[in-house]
Amino acid sequence: MTEVTQPALTIDALGKKCPIPIIMLAEQINYVPLNAVVAVLADDPAAYTDVPAWCRLKSHRHVGSYELPGGGWAIHVMRNY
């Protein structure tokens, strides 16, 4: 599936080092409806692997990581509960 789901929430963590992007995601994911997508914008290379790992740990779904034109990624997470 190549269709990118429009995020219900975008968290701008550009310029922030891990674990700040994950802390921001953990604090805000419960504000979106179930099965909604949260996009975490991050440019710390650790976030590229740490956010999907956090998803596995917390039973949320890592939808995909998409390169941003200016560098970094939009890491999409679907809220499962």
PDB file of C-alpha atoms in Angstrom:
ATOM      1  CA  MET A   1       0.000   0.000   0.000  1.00  0.00           C
ATOM      2  CA  THR A   2       1.612   3.249  -1.110  1.00  0.00           C
ATOM      3  CA  GLU A   3      -1.191   5.600  -0.123  1.00  0.00           C
ATOM      4  CA  VAL A   4      -0.083   7.949   2.647  1.00  0.00           C
ATOM      5  CA  THR A   5      -2.806   8.512   5.234  1.00  0.00           C
ATOM      6  CA  GLN A   6      -3.343  12.157   6.129  1.00  0.00           C
ATOM      7  CA  PRO A   7      -2.142  12.576   9.723  1.00  0.00           C
ATOM      8  CA  ALA A   8      -4.671  13.659  12.348  1.00  0.00           C
ATOM      9  CA  LEU A   9      -1.786  15.268  14.252  1.00  0.00           C
ATOM     10  CA  THR A  10       1.701  16.397  13.260  1.00  0.00           C
ATOM     11  CA  ILE A  11       4.394  16.664  15.916  1.00  0.00           C
ATOM     12  CA  ASP A  12       7.303  18.890  14.887  1.00  0.00           C
ATOM     13  CA  ALA A  13      10.383  17.446  16.580  1.00  0.00           C
ATOM     14  CA  LEU A  14      12.828  18.739  13.964  1.00  0.00           C
ATOM     15  CA  GLY A  15      16.095  19.770  15.566  1.00  0.00           C
ATOM     16  CA  LYS A  16      15.367  17.803  18.743  1.00  0.00           C
ATOM     17  CA  LYS A  17      17.532  14.860  19.811  1.00  0.00           C
ATOM     18  CA  CYS A  18      16.124  11.540  20.947  1.00  0.00           C
ATOM     19  CA  PRO A  19      14.393  10.754  23.183  1.00  0.00           C
ATOM     20  CA  ILE A  20      12.512  14.080  22.843  1.00  0.00           C
ATOM     21  CA  PRO A  21      10.571  13.059  19.668  1.00  0.00           C
ATOM     22  CA  ILE A  22       9.395   9.869  21.412  1.00  0.00           C
ATOM     23  CA  ILE A  23       8.454  11.739  24.587  1.00  0.00           C
ATOM     24  CA  MET A  24       6.431  14.202  22.479  1.00  0.00           C
ATOM     25  CA  LEU A  25       4.720  11.295  20.674  1.00  0.00           C
ATOM     26  CA  ALA A  26       3.939   9.466  23.930  1.00  0.00           C
ATOM     27  CA  GLU A  27       2.447  12.632  25.449  1.00  0.00           C
ATOM     28  CA  GLN A  28       0.230  13.416  22.457  1.00  0.00           C
ATOM     29  CA  ILE A  29      -0.835  10.116  20.834  1.00  0.00           C
ATOM     30  CA  ASN A  30      -3.886   9.783  23.107  1.00  0.00           C
ATOM     31  CA  TYR A  31      -5.284  13.071  21.752  1.00  0.00           C
ATOM     32  CA  VAL A  32      -6.082  11.512  18.358  1.00  0.00           C
ATOM     33  CA  PRO A  33      -8.912   9.025  17.677  1.00  0.00           C
ATOM     34  CA  LEU A  34      -8.265   5.286  17.490  1.00  0.00           C
ATOM     35  CA  ASN A  35      -6.723   4.246  14.157  1.00  0.00           C
ATOM     36  CA  ALA A  36      -5.730   7.847  13.448  1.00  0.00           C
ATOM     37  CA  VAL A  37      -2.216   8.614  12.263  1.00  0.00           C
ATOM     38  CA  VAL A  38       0.287  10.831  14.052  1.00  0.00           C
ATOM     39  CA  ALA A  39       3.204  12.160  11.996  1.00  0.00           C
ATOM     40  CA  VAL A  40       6.418  12.772  13.914  1.00  0.00           C
ATOM     41  CA  LEU A  41       8.726  15.127  12.003  1.00  0.00           C
ATOM     42  CA  ALA A  42      12.281  14.347  13.104  1.00  0.00           C
ATOM     43  CA  ASP A  43      15.797  14.750  11.758  1.00  0.00           C
ATOM     44  CA  ASP A  44      17.737  12.936  14.497  1.00  0.00           C
ATOM     45  CA  PRO A  45      18.919   9.656  12.909  1.00  0.00           C
ATOM     46  CA  ALA A  46      18.107   7.850  16.176  1.00  0.00           C
ATOM     47  CA  ALA A  47      14.416   8.752  15.758  1.00  0.00           C
ATOM     48  CA  TYR A  48      14.329   6.856  12.443  1.00  0.00           C
ATOM     49  CA  THR A  49      14.846   3.581  14.331  1.00  0.00           C
ATOM     50  CA  ASP A  50      13.651   4.533  17.816  1.00  0.00           C
ATOM     51  CA  VAL A  51      10.094   5.585  16.859  1.00  0.00           C
ATOM     52  CA  PRO A  52       9.314   2.259  15.089  1.00  0.00           C
ATOM     53  CA  ALA A  53      10.875   0.419  18.073  1.00  0.00           C
ATOM     54  CA  TRP A  54       8.650   2.422  20.449  1.00  0.00           C
ATOM     55  CA  CYS A  55       5.638   1.420  18.314  1.00  0.00           C
ATOM     56  CA  ARG A  56       6.500  -2.273  18.721  1.00  0.00           C
ATOM     57  CA  LEU A  57       7.032  -1.795  22.463  1.00  0.00           C
ATOM     58  CA  LYS A  58       3.739   0.075  22.931  1.00  0.00           C
ATOM     59  CA  SER A  59       1.662  -1.935  20.402  1.00  0.00           C
ATOM     60  CA  HIS A  60       1.002   0.990  18.074  1.00  0.00           C
ATOM     61  CA  ARG A  61       1.590   0.580  14.337  1.00  0.00           C
ATOM     62  CA  HIS A  62       4.505   2.139  12.469  1.00  0.00           C
ATOM     63  CA  VAL A  63       2.816   3.006   9.172  1.00  0.00           C
ATOM     64  CA  GLY A  64       5.927   4.260   7.391  1.00  0.00           C
ATOM     65  CA  SER A  65       8.780   6.725   7.369  1.00  0.00           C
ATOM     66  CA  TYR A  66       8.871   9.271   4.557  1.00  0.00           C
ATOM     67  CA  GLU A  67      11.827  11.481   3.683  1.00  0.00           C
ATOM     68  CA  LEU A  68      11.232  15.204   4.044  1.00  0.00           C
ATOM     69  CA  PRO A  69      12.476  17.517   1.258  1.00  0.00           C
ATOM     70  CA  GLY A  70      14.560  19.560   3.725  1.00  0.00           C
ATOM     71  CA  GLY A  71      16.063  16.532   5.479  1.00  0.00           C
ATOM     72  CA  GLY A  72      14.728  14.222   8.143  1.00  0.00           C
ATOM     73  CA  TRP A  73      11.571  12.142   8.057  1.00  0.00           C
ATOM     74  CA  ALA A  74       7.853  12.174   8.654  1.00  0.00           C
ATOM     75  CA  ILE A  75       7.418   9.026  10.738  1.00  0.00           C
ATOM     76  CA  HIS A  76       3.765   7.929  10.698  1.00  0.00           C
ATOM     77  CA  VAL A  77       2.324   6.075  13.682  1.00  0.00           C
ATOM     78  CA  MET A  78      -1.219   4.683  13.895  1.00  0.00           C
ATOM     79  CA  ARG A  79      -2.868   4.707  17.315  1.00  0.00           C
ATOM     80  CA  ASN A  80      -4.059   1.166  18.135  1.00  0.00           C
ATOM     81  CA  TYR A  81      -5.647   1.742  21.560  1.00  0.00           C
TER      82      TYR A  81
END
